[in-house]
Short mmCIF file of N, CA and C in Angstrom, two decimals:
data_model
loop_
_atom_site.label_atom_id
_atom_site.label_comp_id
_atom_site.label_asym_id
_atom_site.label_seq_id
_atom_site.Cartn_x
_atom_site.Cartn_y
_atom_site.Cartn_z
N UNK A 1 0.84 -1.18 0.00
CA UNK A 1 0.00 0.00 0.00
C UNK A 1 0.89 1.24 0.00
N UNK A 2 0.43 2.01 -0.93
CA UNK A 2 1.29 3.43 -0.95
C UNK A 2 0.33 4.49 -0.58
N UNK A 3 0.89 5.65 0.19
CA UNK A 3 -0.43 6.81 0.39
C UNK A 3 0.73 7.99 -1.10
N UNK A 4 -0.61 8.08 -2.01
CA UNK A 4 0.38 8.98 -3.25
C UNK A 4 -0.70 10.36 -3.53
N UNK A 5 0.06 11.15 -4.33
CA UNK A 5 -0.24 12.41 -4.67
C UNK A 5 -0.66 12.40 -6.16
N UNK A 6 -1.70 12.66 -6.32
CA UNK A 6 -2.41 12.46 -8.22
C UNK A 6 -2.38 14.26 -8.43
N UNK A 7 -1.39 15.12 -8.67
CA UNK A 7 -1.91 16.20 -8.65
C UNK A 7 -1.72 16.82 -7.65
N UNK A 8 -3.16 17.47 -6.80
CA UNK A 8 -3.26 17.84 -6.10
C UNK A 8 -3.92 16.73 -5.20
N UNK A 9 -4.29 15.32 -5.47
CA UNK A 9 -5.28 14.80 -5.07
C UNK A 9 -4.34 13.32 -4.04
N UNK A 10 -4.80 13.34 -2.67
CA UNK A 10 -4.69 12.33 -2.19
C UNK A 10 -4.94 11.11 -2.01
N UNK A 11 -4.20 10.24 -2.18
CA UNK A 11 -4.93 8.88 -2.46
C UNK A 11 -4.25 7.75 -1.86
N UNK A 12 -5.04 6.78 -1.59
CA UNK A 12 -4.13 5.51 -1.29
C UNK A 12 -4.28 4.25 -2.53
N UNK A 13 -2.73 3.56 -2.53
CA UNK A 13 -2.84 3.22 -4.08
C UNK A 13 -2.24 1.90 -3.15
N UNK A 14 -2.86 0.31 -3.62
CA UNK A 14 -2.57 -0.71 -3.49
C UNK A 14 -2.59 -1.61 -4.99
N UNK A 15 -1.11 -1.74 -5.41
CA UNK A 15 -1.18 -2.70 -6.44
C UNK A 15 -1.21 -4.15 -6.16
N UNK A 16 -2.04 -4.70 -7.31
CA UNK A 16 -2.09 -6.26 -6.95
C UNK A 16 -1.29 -6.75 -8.22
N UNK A 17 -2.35 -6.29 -9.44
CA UNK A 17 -2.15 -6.97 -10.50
C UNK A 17 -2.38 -6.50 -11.46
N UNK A 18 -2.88 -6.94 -12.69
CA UNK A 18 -3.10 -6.27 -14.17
C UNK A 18 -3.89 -5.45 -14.12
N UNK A 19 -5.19 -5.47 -13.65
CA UNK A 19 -6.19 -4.68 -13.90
C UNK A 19 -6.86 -4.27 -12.15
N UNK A 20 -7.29 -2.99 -12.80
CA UNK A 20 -7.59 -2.09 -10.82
C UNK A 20 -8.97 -1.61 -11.25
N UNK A 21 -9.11 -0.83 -9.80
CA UNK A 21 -10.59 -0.46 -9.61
C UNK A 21 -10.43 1.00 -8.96
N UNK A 22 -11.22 1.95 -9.35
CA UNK A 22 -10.99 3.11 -8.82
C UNK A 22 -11.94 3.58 -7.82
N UNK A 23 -11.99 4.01 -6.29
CA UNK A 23 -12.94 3.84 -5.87
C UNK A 23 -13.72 5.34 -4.90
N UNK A 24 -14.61 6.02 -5.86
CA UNK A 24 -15.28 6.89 -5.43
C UNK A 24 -16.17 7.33 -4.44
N UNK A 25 -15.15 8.01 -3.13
CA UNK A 25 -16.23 7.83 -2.13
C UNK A 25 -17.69 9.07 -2.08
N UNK A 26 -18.21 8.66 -0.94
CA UNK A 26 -19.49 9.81 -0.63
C UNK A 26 -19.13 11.14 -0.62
N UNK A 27 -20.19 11.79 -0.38
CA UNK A 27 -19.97 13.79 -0.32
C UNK A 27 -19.02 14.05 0.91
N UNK A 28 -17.69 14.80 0.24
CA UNK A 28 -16.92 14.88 1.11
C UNK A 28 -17.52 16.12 1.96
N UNK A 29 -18.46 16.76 2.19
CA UNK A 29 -19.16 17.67 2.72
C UNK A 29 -19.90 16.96 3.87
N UNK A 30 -20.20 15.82 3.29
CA UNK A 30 -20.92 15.08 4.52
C UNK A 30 -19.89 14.04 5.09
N UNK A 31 -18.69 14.24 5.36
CA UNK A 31 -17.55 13.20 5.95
C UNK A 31 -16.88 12.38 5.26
N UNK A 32 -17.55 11.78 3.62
CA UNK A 32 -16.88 11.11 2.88
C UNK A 32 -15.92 11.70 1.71
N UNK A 33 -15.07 10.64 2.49
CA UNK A 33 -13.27 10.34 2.09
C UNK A 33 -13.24 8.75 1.30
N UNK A 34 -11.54 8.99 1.26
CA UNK A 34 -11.44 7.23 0.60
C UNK A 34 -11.10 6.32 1.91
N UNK A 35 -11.55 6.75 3.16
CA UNK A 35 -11.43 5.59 4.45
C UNK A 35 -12.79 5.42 4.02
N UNK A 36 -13.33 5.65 3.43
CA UNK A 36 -15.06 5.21 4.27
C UNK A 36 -15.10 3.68 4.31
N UNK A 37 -16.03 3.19 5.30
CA UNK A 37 -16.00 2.06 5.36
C UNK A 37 -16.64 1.25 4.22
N UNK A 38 -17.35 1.67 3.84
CA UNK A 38 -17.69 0.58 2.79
C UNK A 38 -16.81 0.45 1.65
N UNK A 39 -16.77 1.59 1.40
CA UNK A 39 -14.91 1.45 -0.22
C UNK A 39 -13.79 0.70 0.73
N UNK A 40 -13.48 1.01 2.41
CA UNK A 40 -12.39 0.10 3.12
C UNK A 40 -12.67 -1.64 2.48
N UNK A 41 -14.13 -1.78 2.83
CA UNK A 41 -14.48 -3.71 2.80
C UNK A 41 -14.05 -3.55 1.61
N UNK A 42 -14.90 -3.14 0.32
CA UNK A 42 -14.57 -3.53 -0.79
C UNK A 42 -13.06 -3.49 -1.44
N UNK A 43 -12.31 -2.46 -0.93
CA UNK A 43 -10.63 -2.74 -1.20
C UNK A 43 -10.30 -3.71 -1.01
N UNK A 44 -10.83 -3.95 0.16
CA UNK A 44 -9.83 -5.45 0.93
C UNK A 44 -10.46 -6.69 0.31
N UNK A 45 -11.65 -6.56 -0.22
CA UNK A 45 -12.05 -8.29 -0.79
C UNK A 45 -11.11 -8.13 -2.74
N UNK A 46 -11.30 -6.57 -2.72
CA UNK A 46 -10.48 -6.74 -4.48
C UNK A 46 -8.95 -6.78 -4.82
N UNK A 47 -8.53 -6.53 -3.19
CA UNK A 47 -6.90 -6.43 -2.92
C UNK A 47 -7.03 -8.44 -2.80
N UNK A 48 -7.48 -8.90 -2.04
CA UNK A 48 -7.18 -10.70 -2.01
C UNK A 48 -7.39 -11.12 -3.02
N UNK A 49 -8.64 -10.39 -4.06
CA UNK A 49 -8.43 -11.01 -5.53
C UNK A 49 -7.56 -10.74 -6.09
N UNK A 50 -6.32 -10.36 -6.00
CA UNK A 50 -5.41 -10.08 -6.78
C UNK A 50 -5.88 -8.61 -7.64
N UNK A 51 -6.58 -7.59 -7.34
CA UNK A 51 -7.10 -6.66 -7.91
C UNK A 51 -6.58 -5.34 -7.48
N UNK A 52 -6.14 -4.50 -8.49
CA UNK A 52 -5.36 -3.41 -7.87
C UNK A 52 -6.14 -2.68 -7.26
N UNK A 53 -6.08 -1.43 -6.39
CA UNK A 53 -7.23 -0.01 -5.88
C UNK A 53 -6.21 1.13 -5.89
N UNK A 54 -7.40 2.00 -6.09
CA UNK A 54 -7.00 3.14 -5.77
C UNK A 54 -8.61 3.90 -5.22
N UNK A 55 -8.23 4.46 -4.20
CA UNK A 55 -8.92 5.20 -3.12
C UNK A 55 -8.27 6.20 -3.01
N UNK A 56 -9.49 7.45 -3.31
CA UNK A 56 -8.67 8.98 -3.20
C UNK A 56 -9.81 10.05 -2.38
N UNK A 57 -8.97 11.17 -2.08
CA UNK A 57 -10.16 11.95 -1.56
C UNK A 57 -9.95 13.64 -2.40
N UNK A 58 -11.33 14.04 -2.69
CA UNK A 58 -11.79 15.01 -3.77
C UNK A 58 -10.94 15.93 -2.81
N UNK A 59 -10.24 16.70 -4.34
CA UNK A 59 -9.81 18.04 -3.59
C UNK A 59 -10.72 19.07 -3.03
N UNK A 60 -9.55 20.07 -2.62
CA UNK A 60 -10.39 21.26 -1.91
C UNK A 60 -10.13 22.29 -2.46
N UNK A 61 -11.31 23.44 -2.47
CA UNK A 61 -12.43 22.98 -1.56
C UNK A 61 -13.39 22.32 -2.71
N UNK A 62 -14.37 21.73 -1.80
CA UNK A 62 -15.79 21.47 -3.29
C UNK A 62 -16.15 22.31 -3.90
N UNK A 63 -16.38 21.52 -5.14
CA UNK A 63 -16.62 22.48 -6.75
C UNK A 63 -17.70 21.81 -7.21
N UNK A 64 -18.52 21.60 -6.43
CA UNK A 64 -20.26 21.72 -7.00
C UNK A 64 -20.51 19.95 -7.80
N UNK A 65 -19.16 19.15 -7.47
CA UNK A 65 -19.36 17.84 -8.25
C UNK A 65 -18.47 17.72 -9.43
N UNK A 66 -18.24 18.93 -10.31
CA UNK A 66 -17.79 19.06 -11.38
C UNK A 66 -16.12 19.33 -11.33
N UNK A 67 -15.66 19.56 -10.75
CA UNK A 67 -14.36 19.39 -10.08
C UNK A 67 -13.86 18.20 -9.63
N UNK A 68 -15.38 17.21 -8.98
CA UNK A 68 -14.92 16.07 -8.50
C UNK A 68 -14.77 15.13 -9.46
N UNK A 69 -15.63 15.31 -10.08
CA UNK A 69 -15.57 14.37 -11.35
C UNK A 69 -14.36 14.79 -12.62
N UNK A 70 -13.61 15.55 -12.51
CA UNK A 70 -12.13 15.73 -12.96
C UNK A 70 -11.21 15.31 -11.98
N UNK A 71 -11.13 15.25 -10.66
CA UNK A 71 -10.53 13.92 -9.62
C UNK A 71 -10.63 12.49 -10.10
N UNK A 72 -11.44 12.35 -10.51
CA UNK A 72 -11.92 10.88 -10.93
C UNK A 72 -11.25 10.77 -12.19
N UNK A 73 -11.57 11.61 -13.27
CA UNK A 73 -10.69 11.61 -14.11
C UNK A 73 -9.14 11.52 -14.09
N UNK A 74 -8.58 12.03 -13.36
CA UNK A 74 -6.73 12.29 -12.65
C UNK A 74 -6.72 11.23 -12.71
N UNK A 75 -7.20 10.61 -11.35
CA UNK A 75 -7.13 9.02 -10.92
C UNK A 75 -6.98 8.08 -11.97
N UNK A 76 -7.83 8.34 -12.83
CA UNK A 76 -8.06 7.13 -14.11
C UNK A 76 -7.04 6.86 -15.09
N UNK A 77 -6.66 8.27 -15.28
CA UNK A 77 -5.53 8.83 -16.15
C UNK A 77 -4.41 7.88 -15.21
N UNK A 78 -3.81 7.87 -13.81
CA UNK A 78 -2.62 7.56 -13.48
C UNK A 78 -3.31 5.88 -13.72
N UNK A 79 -4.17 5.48 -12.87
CA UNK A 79 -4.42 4.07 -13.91
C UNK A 79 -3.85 3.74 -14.72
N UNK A 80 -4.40 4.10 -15.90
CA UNK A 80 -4.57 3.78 -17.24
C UNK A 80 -2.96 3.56 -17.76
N UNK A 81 -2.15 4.52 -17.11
CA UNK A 81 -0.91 4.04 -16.85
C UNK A 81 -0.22 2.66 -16.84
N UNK A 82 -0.87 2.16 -15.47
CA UNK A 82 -0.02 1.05 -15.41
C UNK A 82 -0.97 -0.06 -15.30
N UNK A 83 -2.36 0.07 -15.52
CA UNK A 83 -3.11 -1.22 -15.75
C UNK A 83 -3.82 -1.49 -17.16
N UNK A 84 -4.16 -2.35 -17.09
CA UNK A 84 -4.89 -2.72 -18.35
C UNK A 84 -6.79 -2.46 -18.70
N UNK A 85 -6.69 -2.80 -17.50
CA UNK A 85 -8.23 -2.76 -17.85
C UNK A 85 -8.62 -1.73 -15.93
N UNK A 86 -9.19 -1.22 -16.37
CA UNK A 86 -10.14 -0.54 -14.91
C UNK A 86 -11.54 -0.34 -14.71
N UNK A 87 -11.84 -0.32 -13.12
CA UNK A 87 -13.27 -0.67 -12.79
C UNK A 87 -13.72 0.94 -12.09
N UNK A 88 -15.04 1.13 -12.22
CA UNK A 88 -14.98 1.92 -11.21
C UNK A 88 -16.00 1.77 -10.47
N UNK A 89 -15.94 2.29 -9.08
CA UNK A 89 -17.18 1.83 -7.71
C UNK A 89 -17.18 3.13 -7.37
N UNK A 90 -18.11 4.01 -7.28
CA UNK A 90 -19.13 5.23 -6.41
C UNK A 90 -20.08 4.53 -5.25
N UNK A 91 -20.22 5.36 -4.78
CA UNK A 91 -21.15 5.68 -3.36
C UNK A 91 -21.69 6.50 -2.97
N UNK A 92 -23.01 6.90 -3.47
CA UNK A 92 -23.82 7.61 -2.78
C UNK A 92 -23.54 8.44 -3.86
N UNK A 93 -22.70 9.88 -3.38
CA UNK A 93 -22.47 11.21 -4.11
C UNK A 93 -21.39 10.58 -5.38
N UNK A 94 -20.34 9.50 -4.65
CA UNK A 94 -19.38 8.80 -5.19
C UNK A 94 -19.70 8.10 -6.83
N UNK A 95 -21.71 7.50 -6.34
CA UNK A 95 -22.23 7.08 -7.99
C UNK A 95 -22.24 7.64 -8.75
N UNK A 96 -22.73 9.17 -8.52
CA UNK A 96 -22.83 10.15 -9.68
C UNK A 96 -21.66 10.54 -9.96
N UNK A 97 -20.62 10.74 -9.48
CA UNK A 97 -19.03 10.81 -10.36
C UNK A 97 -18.70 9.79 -10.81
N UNK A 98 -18.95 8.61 -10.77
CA UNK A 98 -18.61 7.44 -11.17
C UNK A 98 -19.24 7.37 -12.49
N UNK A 99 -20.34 7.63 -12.66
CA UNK A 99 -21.58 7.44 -13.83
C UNK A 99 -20.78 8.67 -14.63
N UNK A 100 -20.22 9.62 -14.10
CA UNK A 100 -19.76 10.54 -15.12
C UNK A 100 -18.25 10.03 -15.50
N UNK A 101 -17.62 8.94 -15.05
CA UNK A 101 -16.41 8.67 -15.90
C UNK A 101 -16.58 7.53 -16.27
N UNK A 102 -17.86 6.45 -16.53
CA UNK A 102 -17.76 5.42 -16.42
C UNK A 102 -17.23 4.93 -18.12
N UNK A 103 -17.35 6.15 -18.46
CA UNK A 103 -16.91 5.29 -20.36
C UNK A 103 -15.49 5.59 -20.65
N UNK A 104 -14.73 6.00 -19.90
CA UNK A 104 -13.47 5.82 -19.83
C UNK A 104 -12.76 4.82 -18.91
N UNK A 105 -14.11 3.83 -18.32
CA UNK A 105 -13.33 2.81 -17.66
C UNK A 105 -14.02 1.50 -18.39
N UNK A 106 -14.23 0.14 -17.98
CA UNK A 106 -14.59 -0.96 -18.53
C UNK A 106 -15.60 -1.43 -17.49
N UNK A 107 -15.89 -1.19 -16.75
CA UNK A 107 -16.75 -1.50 -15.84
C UNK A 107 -17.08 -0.79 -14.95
N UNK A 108 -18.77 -0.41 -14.55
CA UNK A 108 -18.90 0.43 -13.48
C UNK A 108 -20.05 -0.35 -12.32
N UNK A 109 -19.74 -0.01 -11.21
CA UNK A 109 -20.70 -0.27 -10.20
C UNK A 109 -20.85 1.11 -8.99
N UNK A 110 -22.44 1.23 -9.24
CA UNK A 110 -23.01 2.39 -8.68
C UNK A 110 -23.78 2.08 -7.36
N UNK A 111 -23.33 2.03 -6.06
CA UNK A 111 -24.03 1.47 -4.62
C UNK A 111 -24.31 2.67 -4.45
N UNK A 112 -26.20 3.00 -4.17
CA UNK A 112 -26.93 3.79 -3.96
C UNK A 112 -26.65 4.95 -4.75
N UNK A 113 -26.83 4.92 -6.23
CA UNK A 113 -27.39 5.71 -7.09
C UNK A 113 -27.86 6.97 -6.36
N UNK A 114 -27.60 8.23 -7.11
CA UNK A 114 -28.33 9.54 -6.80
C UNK A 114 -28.59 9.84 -7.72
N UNK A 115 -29.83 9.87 -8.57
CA UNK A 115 -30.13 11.02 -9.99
C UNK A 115 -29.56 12.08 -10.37
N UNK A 116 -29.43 13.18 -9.10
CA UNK A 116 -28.87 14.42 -9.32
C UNK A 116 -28.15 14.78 -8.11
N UNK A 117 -26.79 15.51 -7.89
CA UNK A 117 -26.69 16.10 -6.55
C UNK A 117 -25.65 17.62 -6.93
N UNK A 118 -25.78 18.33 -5.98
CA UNK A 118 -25.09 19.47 -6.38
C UNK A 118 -25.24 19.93 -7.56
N UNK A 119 -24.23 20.35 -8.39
CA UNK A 119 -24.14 20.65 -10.08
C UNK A 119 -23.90 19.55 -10.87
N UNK A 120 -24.15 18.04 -10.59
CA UNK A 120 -24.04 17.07 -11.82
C UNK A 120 -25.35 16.27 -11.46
N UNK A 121 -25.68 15.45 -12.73
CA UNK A 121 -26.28 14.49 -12.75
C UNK A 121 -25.97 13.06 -13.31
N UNK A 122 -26.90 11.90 -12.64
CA UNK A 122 -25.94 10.40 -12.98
C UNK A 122 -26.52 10.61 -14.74
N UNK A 123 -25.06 9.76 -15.07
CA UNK A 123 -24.72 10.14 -16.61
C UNK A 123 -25.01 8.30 -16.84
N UNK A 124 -25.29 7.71 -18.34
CA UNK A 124 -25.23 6.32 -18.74
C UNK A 124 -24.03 6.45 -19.45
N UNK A 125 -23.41 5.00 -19.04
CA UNK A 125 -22.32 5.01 -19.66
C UNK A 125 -22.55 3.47 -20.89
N UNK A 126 -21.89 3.03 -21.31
CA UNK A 126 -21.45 2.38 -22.60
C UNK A 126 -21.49 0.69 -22.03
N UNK A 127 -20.27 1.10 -20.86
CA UNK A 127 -19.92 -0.23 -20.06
C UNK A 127 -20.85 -1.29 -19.38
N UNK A 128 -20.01 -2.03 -19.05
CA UNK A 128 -21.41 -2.82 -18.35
C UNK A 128 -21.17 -2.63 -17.02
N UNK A 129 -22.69 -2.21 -16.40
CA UNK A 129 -22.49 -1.59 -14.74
C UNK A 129 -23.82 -2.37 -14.11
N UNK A 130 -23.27 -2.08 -12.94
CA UNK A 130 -23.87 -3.14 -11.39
C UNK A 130 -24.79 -1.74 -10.95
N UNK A 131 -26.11 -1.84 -10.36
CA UNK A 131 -26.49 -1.04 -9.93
C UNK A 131 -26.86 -1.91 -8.16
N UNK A 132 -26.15 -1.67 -7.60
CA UNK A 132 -26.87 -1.83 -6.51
C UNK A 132 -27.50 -0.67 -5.40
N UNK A 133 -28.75 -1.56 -4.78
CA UNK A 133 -29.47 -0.54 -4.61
C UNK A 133 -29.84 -1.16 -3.06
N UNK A 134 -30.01 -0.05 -1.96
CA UNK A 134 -30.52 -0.24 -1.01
C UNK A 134 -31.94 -0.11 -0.37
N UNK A 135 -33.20 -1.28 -0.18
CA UNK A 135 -34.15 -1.46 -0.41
C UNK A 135 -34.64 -0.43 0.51
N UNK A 136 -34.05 -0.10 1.86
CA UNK A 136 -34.71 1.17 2.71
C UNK A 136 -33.69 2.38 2.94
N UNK A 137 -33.20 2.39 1.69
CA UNK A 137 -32.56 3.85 1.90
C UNK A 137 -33.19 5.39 1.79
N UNK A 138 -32.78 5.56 2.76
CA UNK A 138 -33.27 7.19 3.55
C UNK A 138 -33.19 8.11 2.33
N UNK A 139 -32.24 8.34 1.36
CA UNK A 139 -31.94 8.73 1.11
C UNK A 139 -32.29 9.07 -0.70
N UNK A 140 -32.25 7.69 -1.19
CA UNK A 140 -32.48 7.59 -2.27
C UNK A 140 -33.84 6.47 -2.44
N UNK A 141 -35.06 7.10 -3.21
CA UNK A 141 -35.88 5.84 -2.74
C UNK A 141 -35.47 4.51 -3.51
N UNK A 142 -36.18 3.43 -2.98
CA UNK A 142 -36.35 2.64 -4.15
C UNK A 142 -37.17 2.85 -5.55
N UNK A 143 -37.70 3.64 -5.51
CA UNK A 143 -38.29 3.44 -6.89
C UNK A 143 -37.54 4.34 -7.46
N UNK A 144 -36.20 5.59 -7.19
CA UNK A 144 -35.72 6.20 -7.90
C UNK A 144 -34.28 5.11 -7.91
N UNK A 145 -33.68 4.65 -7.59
CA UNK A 145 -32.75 3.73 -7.90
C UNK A 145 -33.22 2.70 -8.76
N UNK A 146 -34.26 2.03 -9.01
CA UNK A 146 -35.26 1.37 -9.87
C UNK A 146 -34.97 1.87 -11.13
N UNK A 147 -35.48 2.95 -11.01
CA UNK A 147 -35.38 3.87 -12.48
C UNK A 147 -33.99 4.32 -12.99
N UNK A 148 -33.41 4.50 -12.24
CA UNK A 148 -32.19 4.58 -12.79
C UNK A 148 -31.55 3.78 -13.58
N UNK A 149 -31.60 2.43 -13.04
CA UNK A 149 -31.30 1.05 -13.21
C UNK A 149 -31.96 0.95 -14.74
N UNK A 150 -33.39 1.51 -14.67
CA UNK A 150 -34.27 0.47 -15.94
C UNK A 150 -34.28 1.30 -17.27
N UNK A 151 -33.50 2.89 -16.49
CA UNK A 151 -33.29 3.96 -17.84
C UNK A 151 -31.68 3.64 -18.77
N UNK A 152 -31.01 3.19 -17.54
CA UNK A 152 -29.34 2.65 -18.08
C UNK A 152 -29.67 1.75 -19.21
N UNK A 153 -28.51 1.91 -20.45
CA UNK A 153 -28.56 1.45 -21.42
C UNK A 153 -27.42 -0.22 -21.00
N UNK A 154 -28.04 -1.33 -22.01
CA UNK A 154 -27.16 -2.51 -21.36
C UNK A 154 -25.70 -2.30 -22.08
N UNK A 155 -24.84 -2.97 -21.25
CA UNK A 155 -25.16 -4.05 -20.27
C UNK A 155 -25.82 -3.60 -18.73
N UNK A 156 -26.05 -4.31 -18.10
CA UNK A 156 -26.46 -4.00 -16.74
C UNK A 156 -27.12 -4.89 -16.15
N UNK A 157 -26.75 -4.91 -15.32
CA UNK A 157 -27.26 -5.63 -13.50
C UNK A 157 -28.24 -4.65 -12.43
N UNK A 158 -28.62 -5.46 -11.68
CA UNK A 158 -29.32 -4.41 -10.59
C UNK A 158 -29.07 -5.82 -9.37
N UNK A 159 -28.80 -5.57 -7.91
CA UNK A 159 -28.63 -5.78 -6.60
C UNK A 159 -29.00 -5.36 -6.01
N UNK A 160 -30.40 -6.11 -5.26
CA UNK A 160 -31.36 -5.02 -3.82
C UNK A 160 -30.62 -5.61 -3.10
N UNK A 161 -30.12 -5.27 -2.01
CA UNK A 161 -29.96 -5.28 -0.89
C UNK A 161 -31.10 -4.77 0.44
N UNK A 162 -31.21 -5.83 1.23
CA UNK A 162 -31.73 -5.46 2.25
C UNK A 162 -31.27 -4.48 3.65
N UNK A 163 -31.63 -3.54 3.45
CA UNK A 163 -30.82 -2.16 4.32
C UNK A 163 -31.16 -1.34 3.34
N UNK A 164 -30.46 -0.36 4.43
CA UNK A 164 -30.67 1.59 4.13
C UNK A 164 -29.12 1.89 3.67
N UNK A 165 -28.88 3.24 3.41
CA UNK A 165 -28.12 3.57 2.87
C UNK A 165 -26.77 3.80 3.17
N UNK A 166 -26.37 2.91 4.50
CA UNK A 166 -24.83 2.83 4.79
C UNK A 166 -24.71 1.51 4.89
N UNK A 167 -25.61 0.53 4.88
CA UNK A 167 -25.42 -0.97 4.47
C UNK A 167 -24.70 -1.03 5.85
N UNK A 168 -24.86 -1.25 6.70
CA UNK A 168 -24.30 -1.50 8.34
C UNK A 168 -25.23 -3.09 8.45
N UNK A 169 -24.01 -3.96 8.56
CA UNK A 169 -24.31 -5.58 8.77
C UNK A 169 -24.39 -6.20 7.54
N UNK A 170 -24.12 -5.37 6.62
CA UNK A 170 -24.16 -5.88 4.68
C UNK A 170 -22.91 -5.57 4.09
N UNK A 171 -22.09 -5.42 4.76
CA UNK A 171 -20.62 -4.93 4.10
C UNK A 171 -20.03 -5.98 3.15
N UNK A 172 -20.18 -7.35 4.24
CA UNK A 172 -19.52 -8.22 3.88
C UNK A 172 -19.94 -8.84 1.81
N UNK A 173 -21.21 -8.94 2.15
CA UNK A 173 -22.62 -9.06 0.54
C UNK A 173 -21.92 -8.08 -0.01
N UNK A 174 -21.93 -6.79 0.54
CA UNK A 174 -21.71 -5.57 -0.37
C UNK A 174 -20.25 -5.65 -1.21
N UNK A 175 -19.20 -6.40 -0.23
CA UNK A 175 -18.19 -5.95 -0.74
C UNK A 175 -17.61 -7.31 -2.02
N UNK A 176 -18.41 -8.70 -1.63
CA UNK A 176 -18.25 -9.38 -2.70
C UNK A 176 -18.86 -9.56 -4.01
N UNK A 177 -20.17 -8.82 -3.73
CA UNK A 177 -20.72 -8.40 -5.02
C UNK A 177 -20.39 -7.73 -5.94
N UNK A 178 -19.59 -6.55 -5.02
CA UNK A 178 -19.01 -5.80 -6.07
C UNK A 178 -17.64 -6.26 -6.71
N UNK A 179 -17.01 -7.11 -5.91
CA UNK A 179 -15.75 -7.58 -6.43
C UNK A 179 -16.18 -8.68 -7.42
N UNK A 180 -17.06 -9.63 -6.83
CA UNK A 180 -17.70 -10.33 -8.28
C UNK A 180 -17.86 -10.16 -9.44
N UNK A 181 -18.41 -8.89 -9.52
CA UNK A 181 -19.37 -8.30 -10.86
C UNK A 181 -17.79 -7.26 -11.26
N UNK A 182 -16.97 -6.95 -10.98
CA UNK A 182 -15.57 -6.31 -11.15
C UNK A 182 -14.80 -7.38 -11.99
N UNK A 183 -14.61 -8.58 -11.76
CA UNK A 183 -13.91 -9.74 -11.50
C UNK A 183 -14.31 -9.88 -13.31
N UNK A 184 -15.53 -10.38 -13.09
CA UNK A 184 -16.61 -10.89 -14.03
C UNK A 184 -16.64 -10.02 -15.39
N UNK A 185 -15.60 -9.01 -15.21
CA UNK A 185 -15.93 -7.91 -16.41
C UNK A 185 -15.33 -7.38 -16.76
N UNK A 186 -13.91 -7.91 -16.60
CA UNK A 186 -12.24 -7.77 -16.95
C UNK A 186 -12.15 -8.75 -18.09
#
């Protein structure tokens, strides 16, 4: 594990192998960074697959989403570097930057979808992406994660999960699903 500098942008970079995953956390306004716990589980089940990560946190200060989603871009760019193929995983605020770089990567997975937040909205990408969705999330309903899911052009998946929108006691589901459907699309 290396803690590296993309830029201006902080990140922690664990190589495994040929192909990595880039991993977009929540609104750094609301506490999310690249510790959050749920991008933590999922590193660690795609680091034992032999799967590279990179976990970063959006510069400062926030730029309305649209700044963040040129973070995401940086990131991809130093990728693209030294892997072959890349994944990308959002969360929450993390989906909608994710959905906005997802056609410059090969695979996307979006845990708890947001339609719109700040100055962007979730974008369809090309790739084939995982939508998982949390059946009592506070936050995002189910029937707007539904739709999201059934407006995305294929390929595509959808994953209810039972829980709300920090998946507390679902990490473990959460974090092999997504390494599954990552795995599965390299």
């Amino acid at each position: 594990m290396a803690e590296i500098v993309i830029g201006s942008i902080r990140a922690t970079y664990n190589p495994r192998g040929d192909n990595a995953a880039i991993l977009c956390p929540p609104h750094p306004l609301m506490g999310g960074d690249r510790f959050d716990i749920r991008l933590d589980r999922i590193a660690s089940e795609l680091i034992r697959r032999g799967i590279s990560v990179l976990r970063f946190d959006y510069g400062q200060p926030f730029r309305s989403g649209i700044g963040e989603i040129e973070d995401a871009k940086k990131c991809i760019s130093y990728l693209k570097d030294r892997h072959n193929l890349i994944g990308v995983v959002g969360y929450s605020f993390g989906s909608v930057v994710a959905s906005n770089v997802a056609d410059y990567c090969d695979s996307a997975v979006y845990i708890s979808p947001i339609p719109s937040i700040n100055s962007i909205t979730f974008s369809d990408a090309r790739s084939p992406k995982l939508f998982v969705i949390a059946t009592k999330d506070q936050f995002v309903s189910l029937n707007e994660g539904v739709r999201l899911y059934e407006e995305a052009s294929p390929p595509k998946q959808i994953l209810k999960i039972d829980t709300d929108h920090f998946y507390f006691g679902k990490f473990d589901i959460l974090a092999r699903a997504v390494a599954d459907f990552i795995q599965q699309n390299f």
